[in-house]
Amino acid sequence: DTEVTQTPKHLVMGMTNKKSLKCEQHMGHRAMYWYKQKAKKPPELMFVYSYEKLSINESVPSRFSPECPNSSLLNLHLHALQPEDSALYLCASSQEGWAGGDSPLHFGNGTRLTVT
Amino acid sequence: AQRVTQPEKLLSVFKGAPVELKCNYSYSGSPELFWYVQYSRQRLQLLLRHISRESIKGFTADLNKGETSFHLKKPFAQEEDSAMYYCALIQGAQKLVFGQGTRLTINP
């Protein structure tokens, strides 16, 4: 398996709902990432987990809560989101605990989130 | 602040013509730069990275530290090159910072 898999592909949620996004990779990669991409904008980093520990939080509001249960799984728990949080949420992984050199990012297809 | 600038949001060329997608960066130190591509209905994927000095799908990119540029070039465009192209640099060890992207359209 050489892909990063994200579920669900689409998600519509109300502002009072609690939902989770899931990301999975079975390439033995040691770092996993959440990016947010608004329409017609580039992806922006939200969180990084390296060796299952949170290493970067880009000052993301607490209504987004990441979790890395093991080296293959990454979740993003969502609670009390706002309509402006509607975006494409991308997961990525890298072979080592860093994103450059011989350890480039591999991206999933994303979850398109709509908050109503 | 470290930044990547892609001055062209849209670029349209004819099949067989040369292509150049511009990328400029600001970075204190030795930058590590990439080009990522997103074809229609496909995931964002690595196209090439400056450290490997490779040619992928006929594309090359040379890091010019004097001009702080990392332009992507291909001598003869093909229709399948139509896609969204992002230039990106690594900030720290883990943060990939993207430019605004250039949508390339190859006309038949």
Coordinates of C-alpha atoms in Angstrom, one line a residue, chain B:
Chain B
A1 CA 9.6 35.8 6.9
Q2 CA 10.2 32.8 4.7
R3 CA 8.0 33.1 1.7
V4 CA 7.4 31.6 -1.7
T5 CA 6.0 33.8 -4.5
Q6 CA 4.5 32.5 -7.7
P7 CA 3.6 35.6 -9.7
E8 CA 1.3 34.0 -12.3
K9 CA -2.0 32.6 -11.1
L10 CA -2.8 31.4 -14.6
L11 CA -0.5 30.4 -17.5
S12 CA -1.7 29.2 -20.9
V13 CA 0.6 27.9 -23.6
F14 CA 0.2 25.9 -26.8
K15 CA 1.2 22.3 -27.1
G16 CA 4.8 22.0 -28.2
A17 CA 5.7 25.4 -26.9
P18 CA 8.2 25.9 -24.0
V19 CA 6.8 26.3 -20.5
E20 CA 8.3 28.3 -17.6
L21 CA 6.5 28.6 -14.3
K22 CA 8.1 31.2 -12.1
C23 CA 8.9 30.8 -8.4
N24 CA 10.8 33.2 -6.2
Y25 CA 11.5 32.7 -2.5
S26 CA 12.7 34.6 0.5
Y27 CA 14.7 32.6 3.0
S28 CA 17.5 33.2 5.4
G29 CA 19.9 30.3 5.0
S30 CA 20.1 27.5 2.5
P31 CA 16.5 26.8 1.2
E32 CA 15.2 23.4 0.3
L33 CA 12.7 23.8 -2.5
F34 CA 10.1 21.6 -4.2
W35 CA 7.6 21.7 -7.0
Y36 CA 4.3 19.9 -6.3
V37 CA 1.6 19.2 -8.9
Q38 CA -2.1 18.5 -8.8
Y39 CA -3.7 17.1 -11.9
S40 CA -7.5 17.2 -12.3
R41 CA -9.2 14.9 -9.7
Q42 CA -5.9 13.6 -8.4
R43 CA -4.0 14.2 -5.2
L44 CA -1.3 16.7 -4.7
Q45 CA 2.0 15.0 -5.5
L46 CA 5.7 15.7 -5.6
L47 CA 7.0 16.6 -9.0
L48 CA 10.6 17.4 -8.2
R49 CA 13.0 18.7 -5.6
H50 CA 16.1 20.8 -6.0
I51 CA 18.4 18.6 -4.1
S52 CA 18.1 15.7 -6.5
R53 CA 18.6 17.9 -9.7
E54 CA 16.4 15.4 -11.6
S55 CA 14.2 15.7 -14.6
I56 CA 10.7 14.4 -14.1
K57 CA 8.2 14.2 -17.0
G58 CA 10.5 16.5 -19.0
F59 CA 10.4 19.2 -16.3
T60 CA 13.5 20.7 -14.7
A61 CA 14.1 23.4 -12.1
D62 CA 17.3 25.0 -11.1
L63 CA 17.9 26.8 -7.8
N64 CA 19.4 30.2 -8.5
K65 CA 20.5 31.6 -5.2
G66 CA 21.5 35.0 -6.7
E67 CA 18.1 35.6 -8.1
T68 CA 16.4 33.6 -5.3
S69 CA 14.4 31.7 -7.9
F70 CA 13.4 28.1 -8.6
H71 CA 11.6 28.3 -11.9
L72 CA 10.1 25.2 -13.4
K73 CA 10.8 24.6 -17.1
K74 CA 9.9 22.2 -19.9
P75 CA 11.0 22.7 -23.5
F76 CA 7.9 21.2 -25.2
A77 CA 4.6 21.3 -23.4
Q78 CA 2.1 18.4 -23.6
E79 CA -1.6 18.5 -23.1
E80 CA -1.2 16.2 -20.0
D81 CA 0.9 18.9 -18.3
S82 CA -2.3 20.9 -17.6
A83 CA -2.5 21.0 -13.9
M84 CA -2.1 23.2 -10.8
Y85 CA 1.6 23.7 -9.9
Y86 CA 2.8 24.7 -6.4
C87 CA 6.3 25.8 -5.5
A88 CA 7.2 25.1 -1.9
L89 CA 10.0 25.4 0.6
I90 CA 10.8 23.7 3.9
Q91 CA 10.7 25.9 6.9
G92 CA 12.4 24.3 9.8
A93 CA 12.4 20.6 9.3
Q94 CA 8.7 19.8 9.0
K95 CA 6.8 22.8 7.7
L96 CA 6.2 22.9 4.0
V97 CA 5.2 26.4 2.9
F98 CA 3.5 26.7 -0.5
G99 CA 3.3 29.5 -3.0
Q100 CA -0.1 30.6 -4.2
G101 CA 0.1 28.2 -7.2
T102 CA -0.1 28.5 -10.9
R103 CA -2.8 26.9 -13.0
L104 CA -1.1 25.8 -16.3
T105 CA -3.3 25.1 -19.3
I106 CA -1.9 23.5 -22.4
N107 CA -3.9 24.4 -25.5
P108 CA -4.0 21.9 -28.4

